[in-house]
């Protein structure tokens, strides 16, 4: 027995989902890659460059790292990259299977289905890219054990609805956030830099699609489903802790694998790296109400959320109610304000290779990433900047909101300023269409 699909039937949410998907499809047309030809696979590997930035390598900042020679450190980064890319291949496999099973129950004419097929194509090319990269760096892939492969093959049967989109974000966004932090590191192999830039550009659309799927679903979720998803996602913390400290990568360079793993997991620096990588996703899960108490505890215990702030003692003179508030996690978000220059595009002069000259400072009391948002909006609107600039600082807190507010600010100035001209508006309209893609 088959279930009929009713083309065109659906709620306003489905129509909005299709409209959002259509914008992502247009973005895919403008900016997609074929890694087989877009990476120079014939370029030689630089023997003095790392395969992951040193500060991202799991043992960085530990006594064991300090005892290693530079060659040993580079070799560890090679094995950790191979481990990470291997895990990426497993995950893309799971996601592709899940998307294909999901499509069996969808309208094949809808834009959302078409975007899922586009994403599936992206992920397939990423699997090829990761496999070629492992071969290029002269490493062996890290193969899951039999029981792990059995688990991997059963997961697509359970990744449905909101669970699928949360799993997609857990699998993609932590990697994405870390890649954004390290892809411009001068100590990184050029081939790896190119790989990360391609991956970040295309994954940005996948992440927005998954986020939109959750925003559509969570308001109507039954309480028990919401509780299930909000707490189940915490398992991702233990998966990533296992992945980032896989004993295989230590054994391959001749270290005591158990001792190295213990040292990596106890590293304060490693914990900071994990927290920074998870921060954008943590903020989103809080936003949509999918960070449950148990889920939060698991993320914290696995080292991806900061420890609770110790309560103030009575001797400090603080009230009990304040103490209770301060036992919650501390996040850098909208409450963190700073003074930023709101008109860098118009007040910084460039002349060849000379140092930039600042003609004026226009201070705004705004969240810290505000200035970056204004610079990006201005550069896209009037500086002929590439569309990819909008994703360059996505790791900054509340980046979509920063861009939206910067865009609204510029639109308001355009509408109200007596010296504004019609020639300035097309650039703002272009930027508005780009900002809509990431909201």
Tab-separated table of C-alpha atoms in Angstrom:
chain	number	residue	atom	x	y	z
A	1	UNK	CA	0.000	0.000	0.000
A	2	UNK	CA	1.326	3.428	-0.891
A	3	UNK	CA	0.585	6.828	0.574
A	4	UNK	CA	-0.420	9.427	-1.970
A	5	UNK	CA	1.304	12.779	-1.985
A	6	UNK	CA	-0.890	15.810	-2.573
A	7	UNK	CA	1.089	18.363	-4.550
A	8	UNK	CA	0.322	21.878	-3.490
A	9	UNK	CA	-1.393	20.803	-0.283
A	10	UNK	CA	0.028	22.064	2.942
A	11	UNK	CA	-0.058	24.769	5.521
A	12	UNK	CA	1.399	28.240	5.364
A	13	UNK	CA	4.460	26.764	7.073
A	14	UNK	CA	4.993	24.469	4.085
A	15	UNK	CA	4.695	27.424	1.717
A	16	UNK	CA	7.198	29.378	3.771
A	17	UNK	CA	9.518	26.363	3.849
A	18	UNK	CA	9.363	26.140	0.064
A	19	UNK	CA	10.071	29.859	-0.312
A	20	UNK	CA	13.070	29.526	2.004
A	21	UNK	CA	14.259	26.473	0.056
A	22	UNK	CA	13.952	28.375	-3.216
A	23	UNK	CA	16.302	31.051	-1.910
A	24	UNK	CA	18.801	28.396	-0.856
A	25	UNK	CA	18.554	26.786	-4.290
A	26	UNK	CA	19.419	30.120	-5.883
A	27	UNK	CA	22.343	30.439	-3.484
A	28	UNK	CA	23.531	26.979	-4.535
A	29	UNK	CA	23.485	28.055	-8.183
A	30	UNK	CA	25.572	31.121	-7.368
A	31	UNK	CA	28.116	29.432	-5.109
A	32	UNK	CA	28.804	25.705	-5.394
A	33	UNK	CA	31.967	23.707	-5.940
A	34	UNK	CA	33.203	20.541	-7.595
A	35	UNK	CA	36.069	19.561	-5.272
A	36	UNK	CA	37.565	17.192	-7.838
A	37	UNK	CA	38.547	20.215	-9.948
A	38	UNK	CA	38.295	23.092	-7.445
A	39	UNK	CA	41.172	21.784	-5.308
A	40	UNK	CA	44.670	21.486	-6.728
A	41	UNK	CA	45.277	17.849	-5.863
A	42	UNK	CA	48.639	17.887	-7.646
A	43	UNK	CA	50.133	20.616	-5.441
A	44	UNK	CA	52.851	19.277	-3.115
A	45	UNK	CA	52.354	18.995	0.632
A	46	UNK	CA	54.490	21.456	2.608
A	47	UNK	CA	56.477	19.364	5.128
A	48	UNK	CA	56.691	22.286	7.570
A	49	UNK	CA	52.976	23.132	7.722
A	50	UNK	CA	50.306	21.636	9.950
A	51	UNK	CA	47.232	19.725	8.822
A	52	UNK	CA	45.212	21.282	11.629
A	53	UNK	CA	46.224	24.523	13.359
A	54	UNK	CA	48.311	23.662	16.429
A	55	UNK	CA	45.794	25.205	18.840
A	56	UNK	CA	43.086	22.863	17.482
A	57	UNK	CA	45.139	19.683	17.922
A	58	UNK	CA	43.815	17.783	20.929
A	59	UNK	CA	47.086	17.685	22.905
A	60	UNK	CA	47.970	21.353	22.383
A	61	UNK	CA	48.786	23.102	25.655
A	62	UNK	CA	49.583	19.876	27.515
A	63	UNK	CA	52.978	18.732	28.877
A	64	UNK	CA	52.972	15.931	26.319
A	65	UNK	CA	52.613	18.426	23.463
A	66	UNK	CA	55.498	20.512	24.793
A	67	UNK	CA	57.766	17.451	24.785
A	68	UNK	CA	57.024	16.647	21.144
A	69	UNK	CA	59.218	17.900	18.301
A	70	UNK	CA	57.634	20.054	15.593
A	71	UNK	CA	57.741	17.068	13.222
A	72	UNK	CA	55.862	14.933	15.763
A	73	UNK	CA	53.319	17.693	16.305
A	74	UNK	CA	52.732	17.970	12.549
A	75	UNK	CA	52.337	14.204	12.300
A	76	UNK	CA	49.750	14.220	15.083
A	77	UNK	CA	47.853	16.951	13.239
A	78	UNK	CA	47.942	14.761	10.104
A	79	UNK	CA	46.434	11.801	11.946
A	80	UNK	CA	43.826	13.955	13.675
A	81	UNK	CA	42.758	15.410	10.324
A	82	UNK	CA	42.447	11.899	8.874
A	83	UNK	CA	40.355	10.893	11.891
A	84	UNK	CA	38.104	13.949	11.541
A	85	UNK	CA	37.618	13.537	7.787
A	86	UNK	CA	36.839	9.836	8.261
A	87	UNK	CA	34.142	10.717	10.788
A	88	UNK	CA	32.835	13.318	8.342
A	89	UNK	CA	32.407	10.602	5.720
A	90	UNK	CA	30.448	8.423	8.167
A	91	UNK	CA	28.203	11.300	9.103
A	92	UNK	CA	27.543	12.403	5.516
A	93	UNK	CA	26.615	8.783	4.787
A	94	UNK	CA	24.088	8.749	7.646
A	95	UNK	CA	22.608	12.097	6.620
A	96	UNK	CA	22.274	11.089	2.970
A	97	UNK	CA	20.493	7.859	3.876
A	98	UNK	CA	18.159	9.762	6.197
A	99	UNK	CA	17.324	12.377	3.565
A	100	UNK	CA	16.604	9.731	0.929
A	101	UNK	CA	14.250	7.857	3.256
A	102	UNK	CA	12.527	11.125	4.154
A	103	UNK	CA	11.990	12.003	0.489
A	104	UNK	CA	9.932	8.849	-0.062
A	105	UNK	CA	7.115	10.567	1.844
A	106	UNK	CA	7.377	14.025	0.282
A	107	UNK	CA	6.048	15.928	-2.707
A	108	UNK	CA	8.713	15.503	-5.414
A	109	UNK	CA	7.706	18.827	-6.999
A	110	UNK	CA	8.300	20.971	-3.901
A	111	UNK	CA	11.272	23.298	-3.563
A	112	UNK	CA	12.106	21.829	-0.146
A	113	UNK	CA	12.496	18.373	-1.705
A	114	UNK	CA	14.604	19.854	-4.480
A	115	UNK	CA	16.870	21.541	-1.951
A	116	UNK	CA	17.246	18.305	0.016
A	117	UNK	CA	18.371	16.641	-3.218
A	118	UNK	CA	20.803	19.508	-3.784
A	119	UNK	CA	22.145	19.082	-0.259
A	120	UNK	CA	22.487	15.360	-0.844
A	121	UNK	CA	24.598	16.113	-3.916
A	122	UNK	CA	26.748	18.527	-1.914
A	123	UNK	CA	27.311	15.934	0.795
A	124	UNK	CA	28.207	13.264	-1.743
A	125	UNK	CA	30.857	15.544	-3.225
A	126	UNK	CA	32.107	16.279	0.291
A	127	UNK	CA	32.569	12.552	0.882
A	128	UNK	CA	34.676	12.358	-2.281
A	129	UNK	CA	36.625	15.451	-1.178
A	130	UNK	CA	37.321	13.998	2.273
A	131	UNK	CA	38.394	10.659	0.811
A	132	UNK	CA	40.765	12.288	-1.683
A	133	UNK	CA	42.175	14.513	1.071
A	134	UNK	CA	42.959	11.534	3.311
A	135	UNK	CA	44.758	9.904	0.394
A	136	UNK	CA	46.566	13.138	-0.506
A	137	UNK	CA	48.037	13.649	2.955
A	138	UNK	CA	49.342	10.082	2.984
A	139	UNK	CA	47.198	8.842	5.868
A	140	UNK	CA	44.884	5.881	6.271
A	141	UNK	CA	41.169	6.378	6.937
A	142	UNK	CA	39.950	5.519	10.414
A	143	UNK	CA	37.484	2.675	9.898
A	144	UNK	CA	34.669	2.111	12.404
A	145	UNK	CA	34.582	-1.220	14.173
A	146	UNK	CA	31.917	-3.746	13.201
A	147	UNK	CA	29.533	-2.827	16.024
A	148	UNK	CA	29.988	0.862	15.201
A	149	UNK	CA	29.149	0.228	11.544
A	150	UNK	CA	26.042	-1.655	12.618
A	151	UNK	CA	24.942	1.320	14.724
A	152	UNK	CA	25.706	3.745	11.887
A	153	UNK	CA	23.578	1.726	9.472
A	154	UNK	CA	20.586	1.712	11.832
A	155	UNK	CA	20.612	5.431	12.673
A	156	UNK	CA	18.895	6.579	9.425
A	157	UNK	CA	15.806	4.608	10.480
A	158	UNK	CA	15.518	6.769	13.615
A	159	UNK	CA	16.520	10.166	12.221
A	160	UNK	CA	13.083	11.549	11.452
A	161	UNK	CA	11.378	14.889	11.904
A	162	UNK	CA	13.030	17.158	14.437
A	163	UNK	CA	15.513	14.451	15.438
A	164	UNK	CA	16.906	14.514	11.889
A	165	UNK	CA	17.433	18.278	11.882
A	166	UNK	CA	18.982	18.326	15.359
A	167	UNK	CA	21.291	15.470	14.364
A	168	UNK	CA	22.232	17.354	11.195
A	169	UNK	CA	23.119	20.451	13.213
A	170	UNK	CA	25.077	18.498	15.817
A	171	UNK	CA	27.022	16.747	13.072
A	172	UNK	CA	27.627	19.832	10.944
A	173	UNK	CA	27.633	22.987	13.026
A	174	UNK	CA	30.354	22.128	15.547
A	175	UNK	CA	32.731	21.253	12.711
A	176	UNK	CA	31.606	24.341	10.805
A	177	UNK	CA	32.276	26.662	13.731
A	178	UNK	CA	35.759	25.240	14.305
A	179	UNK	CA	36.614	25.366	10.597
A	180	UNK	CA	35.694	29.043	10.449
A	181	UNK	CA	38.111	29.698	13.287
A	182	UNK	CA	41.029	27.911	11.667
A	183	UNK	CA	40.756	27.994	7.865
A	184	UNK	CA	42.806	31.198	7.568
A	185	UNK	CA	45.582	30.033	9.902
A	186	UNK	CA	48.935	30.706	8.160
A	187	UNK	CA	50.411	27.466	9.517
A	188	UNK	CA	47.766	25.357	7.772
A	189	UNK	CA	48.417	23.350	4.605
A	190	UNK	CA	47.001	25.273	1.578
A	191	UNK	CA	45.091	22.204	0.407
A	192	UNK	CA	43.391	21.901	3.796
A	193	UNK	CA	42.554	25.620	3.780
A	194	UNK	CA	40.859	25.232	0.401
A	195	UNK	CA	38.983	22.133	1.547
A	196	UNK	CA	37.677	23.932	4.617
A	197	UNK	CA	36.614	27.002	2.650
A	198	UNK	CA	34.610	24.876	0.221
A	199	UNK	CA	33.046	22.920	3.060
A	200	UNK	CA	32.156	26.021	5.090
A	201	UNK	CA	30.570	27.784	2.111
A	202	UNK	CA	28.249	24.901	1.262
A	203	UNK	CA	27.558	23.802	4.827
A	204	UNK	CA	26.321	27.308	5.668
A	205	UNK	CA	23.262	26.639	3.492
A	206	UNK	CA	22.757	23.175	4.968
A	207	UNK	CA	22.865	24.600	8.488
A	208	UNK	CA	20.329	27.291	7.654
A	209	UNK	CA	18.024	24.689	6.100
A	210	UNK	CA	18.204	22.501	9.211
A	211	UNK	CA	17.687	25.490	11.509
A	212	UNK	CA	14.667	26.582	9.507
A	213	UNK	CA	13.265	23.060	9.735
A	214	UNK	CA	13.483	23.197	13.522
A	215	UNK	CA	12.026	26.701	13.730
A	216	UNK	CA	9.050	25.452	11.733
A	217	UNK	CA	8.536	22.338	13.838
A	218	UNK	CA	9.234	23.296	17.433
A	219	UNK	CA	6.230	25.612	18.035
A	220	UNK	CA	3.795	22.771	17.326
A	221	UNK	CA	5.735	19.937	18.957
A	222	UNK	CA	4.002	18.036	21.741
A	223	UNK	CA	5.665	18.527	25.104
A	224	UNK	CA	6.975	14.969	25.374
A	225	UNK	CA	8.538	15.089	21.888
A	226	UNK	CA	10.139	18.412	22.699
A	227	UNK	CA	11.530	16.997	25.957
A	228	UNK	CA	12.833	13.925	24.135
A	229	UNK	CA	14.654	15.918	21.435
A	230	UNK	CA	15.888	18.574	23.888
A	231	UNK	CA	17.617	15.974	26.034
A	232	UNK	CA	18.600	13.386	23.431
A	233	UNK	CA	20.869	15.884	21.667
A	234	UNK	CA	23.213	15.816	24.671
A	235	UNK	CA	24.481	12.430	23.475
A	236	UNK	CA	26.269	14.385	20.751
A	237	UNK	CA	28.692	15.741	23.336
A	238	UNK	CA	29.942	12.287	24.231
A	239	UNK	CA	30.204	11.336	20.549
A	240	UNK	CA	32.383	14.350	19.802
A	241	UNK	CA	34.509	13.811	22.892
A	242	UNK	CA	35.145	10.259	21.660
A	243	UNK	CA	35.845	11.512	18.148
A	244	UNK	CA	38.215	14.321	19.103
A	245	UNK	CA	40.234	12.043	21.402
A	246	UNK	CA	40.117	8.803	19.415
A	247	UNK	CA	42.937	6.549	20.610
A	248	UNK	CA	43.791	5.551	17.033
A	249	UNK	CA	45.333	8.937	16.232
A	250	UNK	CA	47.675	8.711	19.221
A	251	UNK	CA	48.643	5.093	18.645
A	252	UNK	CA	49.582	5.828	15.029
A	253	UNK	CA	52.378	8.186	16.108
A	254	UNK	CA	53.676	5.870	18.816
A	255	UNK	CA	52.144	7.471	21.911
A	256	UNK	CA	50.586	5.651	24.840
A	257	UNK	CA	47.045	6.016	23.496
A	258	UNK	CA	45.235	5.765	26.823
A	259	UNK	CA	47.531	8.245	28.565
A	260	UNK	CA	47.340	10.676	25.637
A	261	UNK	CA	43.553	10.502	25.610
A	262	UNK	CA	43.365	11.151	29.347
A	263	UNK	CA	45.654	14.154	28.996
A	264	UNK	CA	43.655	15.563	26.071
A	265	UNK	CA	40.350	15.186	27.902
A	266	UNK	CA	41.691	16.917	30.993
A	267	UNK	CA	43.186	19.821	29.019
A	268	UNK	CA	41.707	23.214	29.890
A	269	UNK	CA	42.670	24.521	26.453
A	270	UNK	CA	40.909	21.630	24.743
A	271	UNK	CA	37.773	22.370	26.714
A	272	UNK	CA	37.889	26.016	25.607
A	273	UNK	CA	38.170	24.922	21.963
A	274	UNK	CA	35.174	22.636	22.348
A	275	UNK	CA	33.106	25.317	24.072
A	276	UNK	CA	33.849	27.840	21.321
A	277	UNK	CA	32.952	25.285	18.648
A	278	UNK	CA	29.624	24.435	20.273
A	279	UNK	CA	28.660	27.999	21.231
A	280	UNK	CA	26.668	28.915	18.065
A	281	UNK	CA	24.672	25.681	18.200
A	282	UNK	CA	24.151	25.975	21.962
A	283	UNK	CA	22.692	29.454	21.487
A	284	UNK	CA	20.366	28.204	18.746
A	285	UNK	CA	19.139	25.219	20.777
A	286	UNK	CA	18.375	27.575	23.651
A	287	UNK	CA	16.563	29.916	21.243
A	288	UNK	CA	14.189	27.222	19.960
A	289	UNK	CA	13.706	25.585	23.360
A	290	UNK	CA	15.600	22.390	22.566
A	291	UNK	CA	18.241	22.505	25.288
A	292	UNK	CA	16.804	20.381	28.075
A	293	UNK	CA	18.197	20.050	31.562
A	294	UNK	CA	19.619	16.579	30.947
A	295	UNK	CA	20.905	17.557	27.506
A	296	UNK	CA	22.648	20.608	28.968
A	297	UNK	CA	24.207	18.465	31.670
A	298	UNK	CA	25.568	15.992	29.101
A	299	UNK	CA	27.037	18.754	26.943
A	300	UNK	CA	28.654	20.247	30.037
A	301	UNK	CA	30.080	16.963	31.318
A	302	UNK	CA	31.532	16.139	27.917
A	303	UNK	CA	33.300	19.520	27.885
A	304	UNK	CA	31.230	21.534	25.392
A	305	UNK	CA	29.529	23.908	27.815
A	306	UNK	CA	31.204	26.019	30.494
A	307	UNK	CA	30.964	24.888	34.076
A	308	UNK	CA	28.362	26.532	36.253
A	309	UNK	CA	29.390	29.776	37.904
A	310	UNK	CA	29.873	29.089	41.619
A	311	UNK	CA	27.190	30.751	43.755
A	312	UNK	CA	28.227	33.818	45.734
A	313	UNK	CA	28.571	33.354	49.456
A	314	UNK	CA	26.646	35.314	52.051
A	315	UNK	CA	29.885	37.073	52.962
A	316	UNK	CA	29.891	38.761	49.577
A	317	UNK	CA	26.746	40.656	50.493
A	318	UNK	CA	24.688	39.320	47.575
A	319	UNK	CA	21.045	38.394	47.982
A	320	UNK	CA	19.952	34.760	47.787
A	321	UNK	CA	17.887	35.402	44.666
A	322	UNK	CA	20.935	36.766	42.882
A	323	UNK	CA	22.974	33.744	43.934
A	324	UNK	CA	20.407	31.447	42.363
A	325	UNK	CA	20.527	33.336	39.075
A	326	UNK	CA	24.313	33.122	38.917
A	327	UNK	CA	24.398	29.334	39.169
A	328	UNK	CA	23.285	29.110	35.537
A	329	UNK	CA	25.686	28.956	32.597
A	330	UNK	CA	27.400	32.132	31.506
A	331	UNK	CA	27.154	32.924	27.777
A	332	UNK	CA	28.503	35.809	25.737
A	333	UNK	CA	25.403	37.048	23.965
A	334	UNK	CA	23.313	40.141	23.456
A	335	UNK	CA	23.962	41.269	27.034
A	336	UNK	CA	27.616	41.861	26.201
A	337	UNK	CA	27.844	45.410	24.843
A	338	UNK	CA	30.835	47.237	23.462
A	339	UNK	CA	31.724	50.430	21.667
A	340	UNK	CA	32.044	49.782	17.945
A	341	UNK	CA	32.658	51.964	14.912
A	342	UNK	CA	29.433	52.067	12.933
A	343	UNK	CA	30.867	53.587	9.741
A	344	UNK	CA	34.183	51.890	9.025
A	345	UNK	CA	33.413	51.669	5.315
A	346	UNK	CA	33.114	55.437	5.033
A	347	UNK	CA	35.836	56.510	7.440
A	348	UNK	CA	38.805	54.274	6.542
A	349	UNK	CA	40.966	55.293	3.584
A	350	UNK	CA	43.248	52.902	1.698
A	351	UNK	CA	46.186	53.807	-0.541
A	352	UNK	CA	48.100	50.885	-2.015
A	353	UNK	CA	50.131	49.042	0.596
A	354	UNK	CA	50.272	51.982	3.004
A	355	UNK	CA	48.716	51.672	6.445
A	356	UNK	CA	44.979	52.489	6.389
A	357	UNK	CA	44.051	56.009	7.456
A	358	UNK	CA	41.076	56.632	9.749
A	359	UNK	CA	39.349	59.945	9.092
A	360	UNK	CA	36.714	59.704	11.799
A	361	UNK	CA	35.247	57.390	14.418
A	362	UNK	CA	31.497	56.972	14.680
A	363	UNK	CA	30.898	55.212	18.008
A	364	UNK	CA	27.848	53.029	18.626
A	365	UNK	CA	27.020	51.320	21.889
A	366	UNK	CA	26.078	47.938	20.480
A	367	UNK	CA	26.814	44.207	20.916
A	368	UNK	CA	30.452	43.542	20.093
A	369	UNK	CA	29.888	42.005	16.603
A	370	UNK	CA	27.820	45.035	15.521
A	371	UNK	CA	30.724	46.779	13.768
A	372	UNK	CA	31.508	43.639	11.782
A	373	UNK	CA	27.860	43.434	10.718
A	374	UNK	CA	27.867	47.025	9.473
A	375	UNK	CA	31.139	46.514	7.592
A	376	UNK	CA	29.766	43.419	5.847
A	377	UNK	CA	26.480	45.133	4.925
A	378	UNK	CA	28.347	48.155	3.548
A	379	UNK	CA	30.867	46.071	1.616
A	380	UNK	CA	28.126	43.941	0.041
A	381	UNK	CA	25.932	46.931	-0.763
A	382	UNK	CA	28.479	49.340	-2.203
A	383	UNK	CA	31.886	47.684	-2.224
A	384	UNK	CA	31.261	44.914	-4.790
A	385	UNK	CA	32.190	42.296	-2.184
A	386	UNK	CA	31.715	38.607	-2.931
A	387	UNK	CA	28.534	36.992	-1.580
A	388	UNK	CA	30.668	34.672	0.536
A	389	UNK	CA	31.618	37.579	2.802
A	390	UNK	CA	28.251	37.262	4.533
A	391	UNK	CA	29.326	33.881	5.941
A	392	UNK	CA	32.883	34.857	6.878
A	393	UNK	CA	32.114	35.785	10.501
A	394	UNK	CA	29.196	33.449	11.125
A	395	UNK	CA	30.925	32.164	14.259
A	396	UNK	CA	30.365	35.534	15.977
A	397	UNK	CA	27.556	35.504	18.556
A	398	UNK	CA	24.102	36.211	17.093
A	399	UNK	CA	25.628	36.839	13.660
A	400	UNK	CA	22.333	36.644	11.691
A	401	UNK	CA	20.799	39.189	14.068
A	402	UNK	CA	23.825	41.457	13.771
A	403	UNK	CA	23.490	41.438	9.983
A	404	UNK	CA	19.740	42.006	10.139
A	405	UNK	CA	20.097	44.960	12.488
A	406	UNK	CA	22.952	46.455	10.484
A	407	UNK	CA	20.844	46.124	7.335
A	408	UNK	CA	17.827	47.764	9.002
A	409	UNK	CA	20.085	50.571	10.189
A	410	UNK	CA	21.376	51.209	6.675
A	411	UNK	CA	17.855	51.030	5.199
A	412	UNK	CA	16.637	53.546	7.771
A	413	UNK	CA	19.517	55.898	6.995
A	414	UNK	CA	18.793	55.543	3.286
A	415	UNK	CA	15.112	56.351	3.814
A	416	UNK	CA	15.595	59.287	6.175
A	417	UNK	CA	18.863	60.946	5.233
A	418	UNK	CA	18.328	64.073	3.102
A	419	UNK	CA	21.394	63.299	0.965
A	420	UNK	CA	20.514	59.692	0.133
A	421	UNK	CA	20.142	58.867	-3.565
A	422	UNK	CA	18.242	56.273	-5.562
A	423	UNK	CA	21.547	54.862	-6.808
A	424	UNK	CA	22.336	53.527	-3.322
A	425	UNK	CA	19.229	51.361	-3.026
A	426	UNK	CA	20.000	48.487	-5.471
A	427	UNK	CA	23.029	47.525	-3.401
A	428	UNK	CA	20.945	47.444	-0.228
A	429	UNK	CA	18.301	45.347	-1.979
A	430	UNK	CA	20.983	42.846	-3.007
A	431	UNK	CA	22.282	42.659	0.555
A	432	UNK	CA	18.755	42.215	1.915
A	433	UNK	CA	18.248	39.154	-0.282
A	434	UNK	CA	21.516	37.665	1.002
A	435	UNK	CA	20.708	38.364	4.650
A	436	UNK	CA	17.320	36.685	4.260
A	437	UNK	CA	19.106	33.469	3.300
A	438	UNK	CA	20.771	33.127	6.694
A	439	UNK	CA	17.828	34.133	8.908
